[in-house]
Coordinates of N, CA and C in Angstrom, one line a residue:
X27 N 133.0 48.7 164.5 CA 133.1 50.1 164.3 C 132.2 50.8 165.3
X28 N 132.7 51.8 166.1 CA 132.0 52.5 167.0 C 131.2 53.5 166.0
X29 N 129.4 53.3 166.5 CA 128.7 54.3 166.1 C 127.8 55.8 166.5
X30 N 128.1 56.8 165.8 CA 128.2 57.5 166.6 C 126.6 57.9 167.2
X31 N 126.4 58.2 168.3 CA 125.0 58.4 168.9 C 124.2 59.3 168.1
X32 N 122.5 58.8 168.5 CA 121.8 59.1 167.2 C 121.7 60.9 166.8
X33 N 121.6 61.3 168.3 CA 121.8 62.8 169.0 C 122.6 63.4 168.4
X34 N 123.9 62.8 168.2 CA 125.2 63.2 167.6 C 125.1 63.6 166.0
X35 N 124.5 62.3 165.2 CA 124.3 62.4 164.3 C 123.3 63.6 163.8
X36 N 122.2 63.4 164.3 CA 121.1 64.4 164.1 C 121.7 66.3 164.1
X37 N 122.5 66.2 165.2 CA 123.1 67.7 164.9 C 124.0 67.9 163.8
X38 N 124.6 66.7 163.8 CA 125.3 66.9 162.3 C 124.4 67.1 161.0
X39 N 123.7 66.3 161.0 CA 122.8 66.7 160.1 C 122.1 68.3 160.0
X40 N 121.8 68.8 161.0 CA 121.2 69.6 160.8 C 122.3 71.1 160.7
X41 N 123.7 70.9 161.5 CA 124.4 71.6 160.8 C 124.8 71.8 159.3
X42 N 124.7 70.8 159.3 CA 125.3 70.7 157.5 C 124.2 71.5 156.8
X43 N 122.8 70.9 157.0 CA 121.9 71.1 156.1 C 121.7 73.2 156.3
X44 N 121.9 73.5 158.1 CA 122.0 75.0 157.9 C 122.6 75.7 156.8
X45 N 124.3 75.0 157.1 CA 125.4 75.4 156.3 C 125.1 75.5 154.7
X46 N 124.5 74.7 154.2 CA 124.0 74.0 152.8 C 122.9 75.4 152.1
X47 N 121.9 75.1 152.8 CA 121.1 76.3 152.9 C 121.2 77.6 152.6
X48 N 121.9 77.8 153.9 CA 122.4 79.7 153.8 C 123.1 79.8 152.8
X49 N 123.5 79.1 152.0 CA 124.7 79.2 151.1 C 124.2 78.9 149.5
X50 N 123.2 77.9 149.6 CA 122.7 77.6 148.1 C 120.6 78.1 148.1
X51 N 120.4 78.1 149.4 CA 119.2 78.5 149.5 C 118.7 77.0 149.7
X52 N 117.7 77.2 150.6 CA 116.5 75.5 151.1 C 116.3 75.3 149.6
X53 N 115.4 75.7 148.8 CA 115.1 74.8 147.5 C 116.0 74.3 146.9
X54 N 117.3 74.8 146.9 CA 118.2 73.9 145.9 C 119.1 72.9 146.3
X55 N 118.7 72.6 147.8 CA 119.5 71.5 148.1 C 118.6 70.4 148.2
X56 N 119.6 69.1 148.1 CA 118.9 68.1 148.1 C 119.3 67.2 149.1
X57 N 118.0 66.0 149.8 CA 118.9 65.3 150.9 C 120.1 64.7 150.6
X58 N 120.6 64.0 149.4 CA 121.6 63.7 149.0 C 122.6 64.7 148.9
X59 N 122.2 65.8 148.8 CA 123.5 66.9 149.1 C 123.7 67.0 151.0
X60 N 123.2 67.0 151.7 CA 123.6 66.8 152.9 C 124.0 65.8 153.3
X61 N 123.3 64.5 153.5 CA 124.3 63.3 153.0 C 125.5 63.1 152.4
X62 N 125.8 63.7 152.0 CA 127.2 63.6 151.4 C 127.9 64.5 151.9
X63 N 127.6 65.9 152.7 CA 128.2 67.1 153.3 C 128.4 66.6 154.5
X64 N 127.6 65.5 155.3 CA 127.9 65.2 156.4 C 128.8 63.7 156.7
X65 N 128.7 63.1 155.5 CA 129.4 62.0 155.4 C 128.8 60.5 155.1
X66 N 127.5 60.5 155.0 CA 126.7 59.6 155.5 C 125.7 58.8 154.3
X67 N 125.6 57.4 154.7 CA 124.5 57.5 153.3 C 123.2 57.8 153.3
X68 N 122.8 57.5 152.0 CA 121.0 58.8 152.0 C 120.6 58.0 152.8
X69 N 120.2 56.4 152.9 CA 119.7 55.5 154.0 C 119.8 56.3 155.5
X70 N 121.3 56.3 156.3 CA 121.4 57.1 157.2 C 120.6 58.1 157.2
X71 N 120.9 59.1 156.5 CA 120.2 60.0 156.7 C 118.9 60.3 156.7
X72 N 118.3 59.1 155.8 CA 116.9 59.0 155.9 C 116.3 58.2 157.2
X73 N 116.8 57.7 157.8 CA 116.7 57.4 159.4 C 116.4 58.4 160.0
X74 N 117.4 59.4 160.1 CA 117.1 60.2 161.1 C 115.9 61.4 160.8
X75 N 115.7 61.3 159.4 CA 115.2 63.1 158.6 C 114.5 62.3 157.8
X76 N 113.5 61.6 157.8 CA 112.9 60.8 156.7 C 112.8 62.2 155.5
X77 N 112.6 63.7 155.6 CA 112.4 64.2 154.4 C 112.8 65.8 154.7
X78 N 113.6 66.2 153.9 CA 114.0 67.9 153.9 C 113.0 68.5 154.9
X79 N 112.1 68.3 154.8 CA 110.9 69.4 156.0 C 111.2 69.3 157.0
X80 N 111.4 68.2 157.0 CA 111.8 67.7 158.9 C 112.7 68.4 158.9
X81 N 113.8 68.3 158.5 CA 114.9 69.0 158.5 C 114.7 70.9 158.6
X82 N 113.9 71.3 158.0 CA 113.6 72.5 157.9 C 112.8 73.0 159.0
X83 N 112.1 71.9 159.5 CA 111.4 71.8 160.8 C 111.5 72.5 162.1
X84 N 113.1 71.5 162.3 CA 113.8 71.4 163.5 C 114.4 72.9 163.4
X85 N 115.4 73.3 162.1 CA 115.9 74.6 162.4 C 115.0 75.3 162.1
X86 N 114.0 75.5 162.2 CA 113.0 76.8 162.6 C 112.8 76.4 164.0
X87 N 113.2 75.5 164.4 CA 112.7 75.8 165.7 C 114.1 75.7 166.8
X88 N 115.3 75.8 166.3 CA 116.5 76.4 166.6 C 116.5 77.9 166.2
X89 N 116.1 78.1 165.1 CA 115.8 79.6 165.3 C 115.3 80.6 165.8
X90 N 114.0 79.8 166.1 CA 113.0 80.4 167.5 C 113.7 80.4 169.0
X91 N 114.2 79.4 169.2 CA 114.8 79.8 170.5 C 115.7 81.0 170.3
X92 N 116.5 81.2 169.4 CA 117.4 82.1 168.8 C 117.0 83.6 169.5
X93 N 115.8 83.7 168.5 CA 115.2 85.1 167.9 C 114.2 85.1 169.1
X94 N 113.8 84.4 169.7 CA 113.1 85.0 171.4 C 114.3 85.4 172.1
X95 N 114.8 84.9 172.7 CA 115.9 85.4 173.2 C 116.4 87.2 173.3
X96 N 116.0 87.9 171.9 CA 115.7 88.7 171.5 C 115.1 89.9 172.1
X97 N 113.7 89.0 172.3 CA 112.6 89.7 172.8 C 113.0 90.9 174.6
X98 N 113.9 89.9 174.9 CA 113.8 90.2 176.4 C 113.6 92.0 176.3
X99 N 113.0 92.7 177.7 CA 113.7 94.1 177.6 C 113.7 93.8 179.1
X100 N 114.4 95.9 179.3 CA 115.4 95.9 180.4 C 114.5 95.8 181.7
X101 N 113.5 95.5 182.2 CA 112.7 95.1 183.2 C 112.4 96.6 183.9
X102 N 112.7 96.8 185.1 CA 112.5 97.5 186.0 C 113.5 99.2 185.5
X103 N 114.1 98.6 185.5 CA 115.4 100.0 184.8 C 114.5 101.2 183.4
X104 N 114.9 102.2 183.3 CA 114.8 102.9 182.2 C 115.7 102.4 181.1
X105 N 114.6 102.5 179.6 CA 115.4 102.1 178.6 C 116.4 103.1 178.5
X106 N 117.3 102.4 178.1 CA 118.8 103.1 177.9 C 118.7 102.6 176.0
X107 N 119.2 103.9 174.9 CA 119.6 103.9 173.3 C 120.3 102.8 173.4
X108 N 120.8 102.7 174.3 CA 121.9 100.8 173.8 C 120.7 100.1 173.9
X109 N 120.0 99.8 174.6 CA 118.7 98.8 174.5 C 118.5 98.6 173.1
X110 N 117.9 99.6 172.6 CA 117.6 99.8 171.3 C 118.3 98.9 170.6
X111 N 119.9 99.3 170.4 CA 120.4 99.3 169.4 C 121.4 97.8 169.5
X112 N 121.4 97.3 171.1 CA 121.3 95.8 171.3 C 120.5 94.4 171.0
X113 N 119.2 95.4 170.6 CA 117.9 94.8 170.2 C 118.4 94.4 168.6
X114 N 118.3 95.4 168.5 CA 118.7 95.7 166.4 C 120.0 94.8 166.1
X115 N 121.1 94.9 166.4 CA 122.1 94.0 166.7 C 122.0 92.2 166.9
X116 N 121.6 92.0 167.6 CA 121.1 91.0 167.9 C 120.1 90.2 166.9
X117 N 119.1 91.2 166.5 CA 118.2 90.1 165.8 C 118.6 90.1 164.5
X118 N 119.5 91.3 163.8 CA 120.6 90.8 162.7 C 121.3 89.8 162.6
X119 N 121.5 89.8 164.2 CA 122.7 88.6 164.0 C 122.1 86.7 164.4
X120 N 121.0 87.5 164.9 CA 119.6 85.8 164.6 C 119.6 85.5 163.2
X121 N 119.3 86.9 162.5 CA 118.6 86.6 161.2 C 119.8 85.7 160.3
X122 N 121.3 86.8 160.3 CA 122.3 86.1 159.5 C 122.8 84.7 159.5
X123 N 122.6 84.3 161.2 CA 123.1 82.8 161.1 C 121.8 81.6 160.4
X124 N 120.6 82.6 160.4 CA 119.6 81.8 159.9 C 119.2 82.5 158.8
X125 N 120.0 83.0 158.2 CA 119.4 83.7 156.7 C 118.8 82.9 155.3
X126 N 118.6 81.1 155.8 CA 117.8 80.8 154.2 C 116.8 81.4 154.4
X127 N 116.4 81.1 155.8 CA 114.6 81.4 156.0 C 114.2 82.8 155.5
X128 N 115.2 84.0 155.7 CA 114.7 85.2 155.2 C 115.0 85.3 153.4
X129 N 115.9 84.3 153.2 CA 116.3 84.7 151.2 C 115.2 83.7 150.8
X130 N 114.8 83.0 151.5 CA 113.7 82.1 150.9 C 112.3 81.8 151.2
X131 N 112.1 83.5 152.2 CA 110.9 83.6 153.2 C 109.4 83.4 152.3
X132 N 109.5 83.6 151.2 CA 108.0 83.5 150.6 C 108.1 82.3 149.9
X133 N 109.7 81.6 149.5 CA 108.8 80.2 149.1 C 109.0 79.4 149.9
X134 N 109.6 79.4 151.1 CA 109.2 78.0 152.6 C 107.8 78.6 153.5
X135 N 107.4 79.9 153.0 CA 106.0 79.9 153.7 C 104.9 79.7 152.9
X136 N 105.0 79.0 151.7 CA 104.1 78.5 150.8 C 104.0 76.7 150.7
X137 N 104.7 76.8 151.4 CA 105.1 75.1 151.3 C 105.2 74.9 153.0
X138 N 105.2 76.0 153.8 CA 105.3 75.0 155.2 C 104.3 76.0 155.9
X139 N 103.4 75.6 156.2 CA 102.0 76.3 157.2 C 102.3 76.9 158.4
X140 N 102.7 76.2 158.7 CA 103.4 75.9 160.6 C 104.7 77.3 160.5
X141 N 105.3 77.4 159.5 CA 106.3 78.3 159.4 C 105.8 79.6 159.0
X142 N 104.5 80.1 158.4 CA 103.7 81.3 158.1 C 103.6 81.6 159.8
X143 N 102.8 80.3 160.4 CA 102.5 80.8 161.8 C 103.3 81.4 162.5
X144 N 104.4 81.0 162.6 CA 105.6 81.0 163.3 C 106.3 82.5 163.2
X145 N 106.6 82.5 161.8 CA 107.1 83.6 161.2 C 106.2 85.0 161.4
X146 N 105.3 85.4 161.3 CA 104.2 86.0 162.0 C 104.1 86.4 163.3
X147 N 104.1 85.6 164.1 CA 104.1 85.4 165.5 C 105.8 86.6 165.8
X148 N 107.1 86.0 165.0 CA 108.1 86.9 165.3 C 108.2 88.0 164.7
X149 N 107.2 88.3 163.7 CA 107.7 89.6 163.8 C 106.5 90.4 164.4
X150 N 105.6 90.0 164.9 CA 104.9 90.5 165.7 C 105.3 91.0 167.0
X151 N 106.0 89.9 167.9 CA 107.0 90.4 168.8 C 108.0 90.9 168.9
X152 N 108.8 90.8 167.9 CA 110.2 91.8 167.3 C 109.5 93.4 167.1
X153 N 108.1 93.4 166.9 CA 107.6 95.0 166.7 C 106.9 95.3 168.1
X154 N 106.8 94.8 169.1 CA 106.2 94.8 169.9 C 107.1 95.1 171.5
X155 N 108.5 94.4 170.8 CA 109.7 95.0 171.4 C 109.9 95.8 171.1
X156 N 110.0 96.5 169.7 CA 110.6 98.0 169.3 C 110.1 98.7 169.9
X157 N 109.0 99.0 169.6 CA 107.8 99.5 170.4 C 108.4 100.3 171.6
X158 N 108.0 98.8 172.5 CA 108.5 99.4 174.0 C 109.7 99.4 174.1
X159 N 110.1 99.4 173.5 CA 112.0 100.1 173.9 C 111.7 101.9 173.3
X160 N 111.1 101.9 172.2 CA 111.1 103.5 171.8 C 110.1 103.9 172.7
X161 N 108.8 103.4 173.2 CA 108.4 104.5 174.1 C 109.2 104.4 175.2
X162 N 109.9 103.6 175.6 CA 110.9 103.6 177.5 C 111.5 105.4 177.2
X163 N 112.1 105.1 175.8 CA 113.0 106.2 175.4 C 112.1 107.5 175.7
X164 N 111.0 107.3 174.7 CA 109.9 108.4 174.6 C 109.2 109.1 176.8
X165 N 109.1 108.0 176.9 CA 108.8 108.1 178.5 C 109.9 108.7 179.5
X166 N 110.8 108.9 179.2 CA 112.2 109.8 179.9 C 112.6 110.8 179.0
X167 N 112.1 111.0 177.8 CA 112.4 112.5 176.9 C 113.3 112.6 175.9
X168 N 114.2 110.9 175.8 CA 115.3 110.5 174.8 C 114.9 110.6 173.5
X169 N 113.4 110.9 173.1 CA 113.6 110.3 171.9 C 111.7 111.0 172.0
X170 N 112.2 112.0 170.6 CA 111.1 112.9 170.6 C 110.0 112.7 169.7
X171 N 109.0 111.8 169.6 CA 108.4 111.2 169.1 C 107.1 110.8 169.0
X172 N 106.0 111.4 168.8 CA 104.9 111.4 169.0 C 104.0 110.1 169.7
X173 N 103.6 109.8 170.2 CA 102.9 108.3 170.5 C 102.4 107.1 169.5
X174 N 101.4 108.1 169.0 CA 100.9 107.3 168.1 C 101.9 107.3 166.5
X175 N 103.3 107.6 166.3 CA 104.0 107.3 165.6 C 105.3 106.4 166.3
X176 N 104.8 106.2 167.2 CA 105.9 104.8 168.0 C 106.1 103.8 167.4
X177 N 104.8 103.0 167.2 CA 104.0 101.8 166.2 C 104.8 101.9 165.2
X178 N 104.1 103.2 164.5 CA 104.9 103.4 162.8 C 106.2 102.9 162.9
X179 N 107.0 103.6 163.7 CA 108.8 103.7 163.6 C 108.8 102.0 164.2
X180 N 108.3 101.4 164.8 CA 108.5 99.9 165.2 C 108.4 99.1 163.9
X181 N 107.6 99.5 163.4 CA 106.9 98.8 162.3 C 107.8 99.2 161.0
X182 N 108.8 99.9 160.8 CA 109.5 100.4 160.0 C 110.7 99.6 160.3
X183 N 111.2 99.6 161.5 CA 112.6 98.8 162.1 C 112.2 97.7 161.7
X184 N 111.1 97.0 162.3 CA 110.9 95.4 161.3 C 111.0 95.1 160.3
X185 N 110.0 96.5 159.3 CA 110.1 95.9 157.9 C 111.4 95.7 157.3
X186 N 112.2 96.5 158.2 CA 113.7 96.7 157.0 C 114.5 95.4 157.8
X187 N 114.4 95.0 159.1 CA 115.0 94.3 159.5 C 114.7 92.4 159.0
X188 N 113.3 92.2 158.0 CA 113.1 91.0 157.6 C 113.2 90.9 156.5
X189 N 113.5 92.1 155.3 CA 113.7 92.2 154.6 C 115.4 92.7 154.0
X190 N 115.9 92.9 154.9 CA 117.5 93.6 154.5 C 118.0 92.4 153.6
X191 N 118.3 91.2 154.1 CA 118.9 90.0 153.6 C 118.4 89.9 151.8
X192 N 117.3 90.2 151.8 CA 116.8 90.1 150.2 C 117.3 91.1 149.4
X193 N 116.7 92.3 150.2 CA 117.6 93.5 149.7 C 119.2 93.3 149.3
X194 N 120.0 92.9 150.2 CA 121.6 92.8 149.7 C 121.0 92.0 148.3
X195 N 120.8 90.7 148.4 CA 120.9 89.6 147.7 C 120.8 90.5 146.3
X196 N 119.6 91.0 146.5 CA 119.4 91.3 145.1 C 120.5 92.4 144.5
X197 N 120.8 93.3 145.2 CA 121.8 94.0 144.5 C 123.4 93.5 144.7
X198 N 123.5 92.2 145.2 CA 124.9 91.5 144.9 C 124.6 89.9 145.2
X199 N 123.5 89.4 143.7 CA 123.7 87.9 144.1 C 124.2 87.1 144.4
X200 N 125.9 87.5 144.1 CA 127.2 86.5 144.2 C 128.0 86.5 145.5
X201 N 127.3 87.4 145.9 CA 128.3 87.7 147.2 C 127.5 87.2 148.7
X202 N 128.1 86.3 149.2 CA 127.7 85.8 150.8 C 127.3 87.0 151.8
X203 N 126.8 87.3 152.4 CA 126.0 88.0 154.0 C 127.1 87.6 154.8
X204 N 127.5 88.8 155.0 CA 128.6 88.8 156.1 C 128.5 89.8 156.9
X205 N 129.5 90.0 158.2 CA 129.2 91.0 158.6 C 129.0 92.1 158.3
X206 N 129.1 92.8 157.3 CA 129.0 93.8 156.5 C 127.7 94.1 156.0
X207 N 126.9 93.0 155.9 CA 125.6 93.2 155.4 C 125.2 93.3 157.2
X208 N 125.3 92.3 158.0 CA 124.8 92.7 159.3 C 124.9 94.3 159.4
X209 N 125.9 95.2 159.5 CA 126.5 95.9 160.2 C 125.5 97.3 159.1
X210 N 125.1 97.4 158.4 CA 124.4 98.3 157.1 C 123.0 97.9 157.4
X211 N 122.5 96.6 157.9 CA 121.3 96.9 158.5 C 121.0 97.3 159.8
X212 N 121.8 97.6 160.8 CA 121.9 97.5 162.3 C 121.9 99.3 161.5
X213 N 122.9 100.0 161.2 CA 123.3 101.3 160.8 C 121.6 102.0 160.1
X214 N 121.4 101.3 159.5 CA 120.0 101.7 158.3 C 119.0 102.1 159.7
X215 N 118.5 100.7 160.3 CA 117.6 100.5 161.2 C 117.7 102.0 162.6
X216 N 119.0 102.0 163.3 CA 119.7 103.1 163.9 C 118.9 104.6 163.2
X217 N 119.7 104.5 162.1 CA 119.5 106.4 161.4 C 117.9 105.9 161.3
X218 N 116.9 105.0 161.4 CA 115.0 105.5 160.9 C 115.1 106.1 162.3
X219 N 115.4 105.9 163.5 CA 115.2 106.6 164.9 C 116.1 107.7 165.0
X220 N 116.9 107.8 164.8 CA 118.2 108.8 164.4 C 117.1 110.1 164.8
X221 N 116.7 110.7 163.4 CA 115.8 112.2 163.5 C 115.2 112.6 164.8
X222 N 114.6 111.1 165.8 CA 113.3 111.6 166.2 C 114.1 112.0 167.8
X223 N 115.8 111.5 168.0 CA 116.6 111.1 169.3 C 116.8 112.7 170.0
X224 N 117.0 113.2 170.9 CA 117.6 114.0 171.7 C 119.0 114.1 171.2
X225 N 119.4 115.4 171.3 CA 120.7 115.3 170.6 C 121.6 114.9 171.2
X226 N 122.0 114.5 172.4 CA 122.7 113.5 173.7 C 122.6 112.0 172.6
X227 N 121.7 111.6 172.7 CA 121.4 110.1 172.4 C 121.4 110.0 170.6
X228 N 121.6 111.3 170.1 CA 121.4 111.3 168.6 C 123.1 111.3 168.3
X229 N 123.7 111.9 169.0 CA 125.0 112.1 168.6 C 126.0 110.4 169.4
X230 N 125.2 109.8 170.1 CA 125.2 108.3 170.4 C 124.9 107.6 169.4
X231 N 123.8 107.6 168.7 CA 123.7 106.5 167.9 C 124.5 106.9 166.3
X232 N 124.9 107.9 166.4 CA 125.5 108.7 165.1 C 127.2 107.7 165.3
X233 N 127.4 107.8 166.9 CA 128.6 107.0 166.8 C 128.5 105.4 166.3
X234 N 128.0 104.8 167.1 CA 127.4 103.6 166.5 C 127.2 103.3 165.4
X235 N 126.5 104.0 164.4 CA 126.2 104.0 163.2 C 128.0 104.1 162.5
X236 N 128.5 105.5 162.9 CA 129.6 104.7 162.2 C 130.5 104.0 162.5
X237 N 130.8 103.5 163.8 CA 131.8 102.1 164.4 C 130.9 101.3 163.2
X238 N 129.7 100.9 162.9 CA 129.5 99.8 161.9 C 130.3 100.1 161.0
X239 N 129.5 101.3 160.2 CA 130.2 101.4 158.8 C 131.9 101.4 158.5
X240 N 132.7 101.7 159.4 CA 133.9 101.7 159.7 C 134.2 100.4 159.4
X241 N 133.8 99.2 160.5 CA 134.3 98.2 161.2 C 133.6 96.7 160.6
X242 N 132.3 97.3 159.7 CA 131.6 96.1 159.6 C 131.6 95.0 160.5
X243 N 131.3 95.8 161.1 CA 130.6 94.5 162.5 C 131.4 93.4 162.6
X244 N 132.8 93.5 162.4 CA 133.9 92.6 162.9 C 134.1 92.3 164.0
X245 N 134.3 91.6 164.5 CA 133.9 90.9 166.2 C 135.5 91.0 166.3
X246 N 136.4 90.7 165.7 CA 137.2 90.8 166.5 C 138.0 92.3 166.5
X247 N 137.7 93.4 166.4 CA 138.2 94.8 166.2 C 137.9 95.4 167.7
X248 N 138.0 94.7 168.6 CA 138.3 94.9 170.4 C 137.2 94.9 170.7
X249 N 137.0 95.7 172.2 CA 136.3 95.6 173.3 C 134.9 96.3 172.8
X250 N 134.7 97.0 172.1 CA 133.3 97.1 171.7 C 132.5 96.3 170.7
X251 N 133.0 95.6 169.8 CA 132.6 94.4 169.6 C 132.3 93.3 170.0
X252 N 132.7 92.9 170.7 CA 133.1 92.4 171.9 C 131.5 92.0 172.7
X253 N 131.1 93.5 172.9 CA 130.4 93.7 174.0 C 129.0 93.7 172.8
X254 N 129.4 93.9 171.7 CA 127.9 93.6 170.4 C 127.5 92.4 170.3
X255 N 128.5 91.2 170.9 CA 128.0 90.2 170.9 C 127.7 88.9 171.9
X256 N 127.8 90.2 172.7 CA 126.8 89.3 174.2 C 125.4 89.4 174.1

């Protein structure tokens, strides 16, 4: 019997175990439930993952590459309100494909150290990007905004952006994070900047705001979608 490479295996594993996860939450799965979702026996799989952490490990650190990725801004150019709102987009759509880590953020950072660090670290930089995308705005006149409330409104976009996922959860336990929950926090996050925009760039993100609520951030409803997910 041809066996499949260990590389091979290991992503299988760790898909399954994402899949597992986002869906029953990290604490309630067990390595025998992945083992069995991927095909394999617990032995195998304890080869590769001698224990759930490992496992939990590695995709936090698939996630990280993820959610830096994120970080970039527009370099030399003036920020442009799509900056923004490509920013906000984007790290919803980090957070959803990795959503145990945020439905289960206070009990895998009580149990994994390395993941407090970690976890800290990004939203430090996720506010640190907001930041400078709203002053780029504030530094060309887009966005009418006092200085020392730049921080605040960064620090507001974060909070709601690491916390949205819990928020749904709790007012629809039964129901999976789909686009729709993306598309209501991208919308939410949008209208906290909304008040402070030029009315050019306010009646911009007013559109945006509702292509979500309309469209729930369905990827396939054409060319503007399209372009939310580059």
């Amino acid at each position: 019997m041809e066996h499949k490479p260990k590389r091979q295996t290991r992503a299988r594993i760790r898909n399954a175990a994402l899949l597992l996860f986002n869906r029953f939450g990290e604490p309630n799965v067990t390595l025998s439930a992945i083992a069995a979702d991927v095909g394999i026996s617990h032995g195998n799989l304890h080869y590769h993952y001698p224990s759930k952490e490992r496992i939990v490990d590695d995709l936090v650190q698939d996630y990280l590459v993820e959610i830096e990725a994120t970080f970039a801004l527009p370099g030399a150019r003036a920020v442009e309100a799509d900056d923004l709102w490509l920013f906000l987009h984007l790290t919803f759509e980090t957070i959803l494909r990795h959503r145990f880590l945020y439905r289960d953020l206070i009990e895998l950072l009580s149990r994994h150290r390395v993941i407090e660090k970690q976890i800290r670290r990004v939203i430090e930089e996720q506010t640190r990007t907001a930041e400078a995308l709203l002053a780029g705005l504030a530094a060309r006149g887009a966005l009418l905004v006092d200085p020392f409330e730049t921080r605040a409104l960064a620090e507001r976009m974060v909070f709601v952006a690491t916390w949205w996922l819990c928020h749904a959860y709790v007012l629809n336990p039964r129901a999976e994070p789909d686009g729709d929950t993306l598309a209501r926090g991208v919308a939410r996050c949008l209208s906290l900047a909304a008040p402070y925009l030029r009315e050019q760039e306010r009646a911009h993100f007013d559109k945006l705001s509702g292509h979500y609520t309309k469209k729930g951030g369905n990827k396939n409803d054409g060319e503007e979608d399209k372009v939310a997910t580059l």
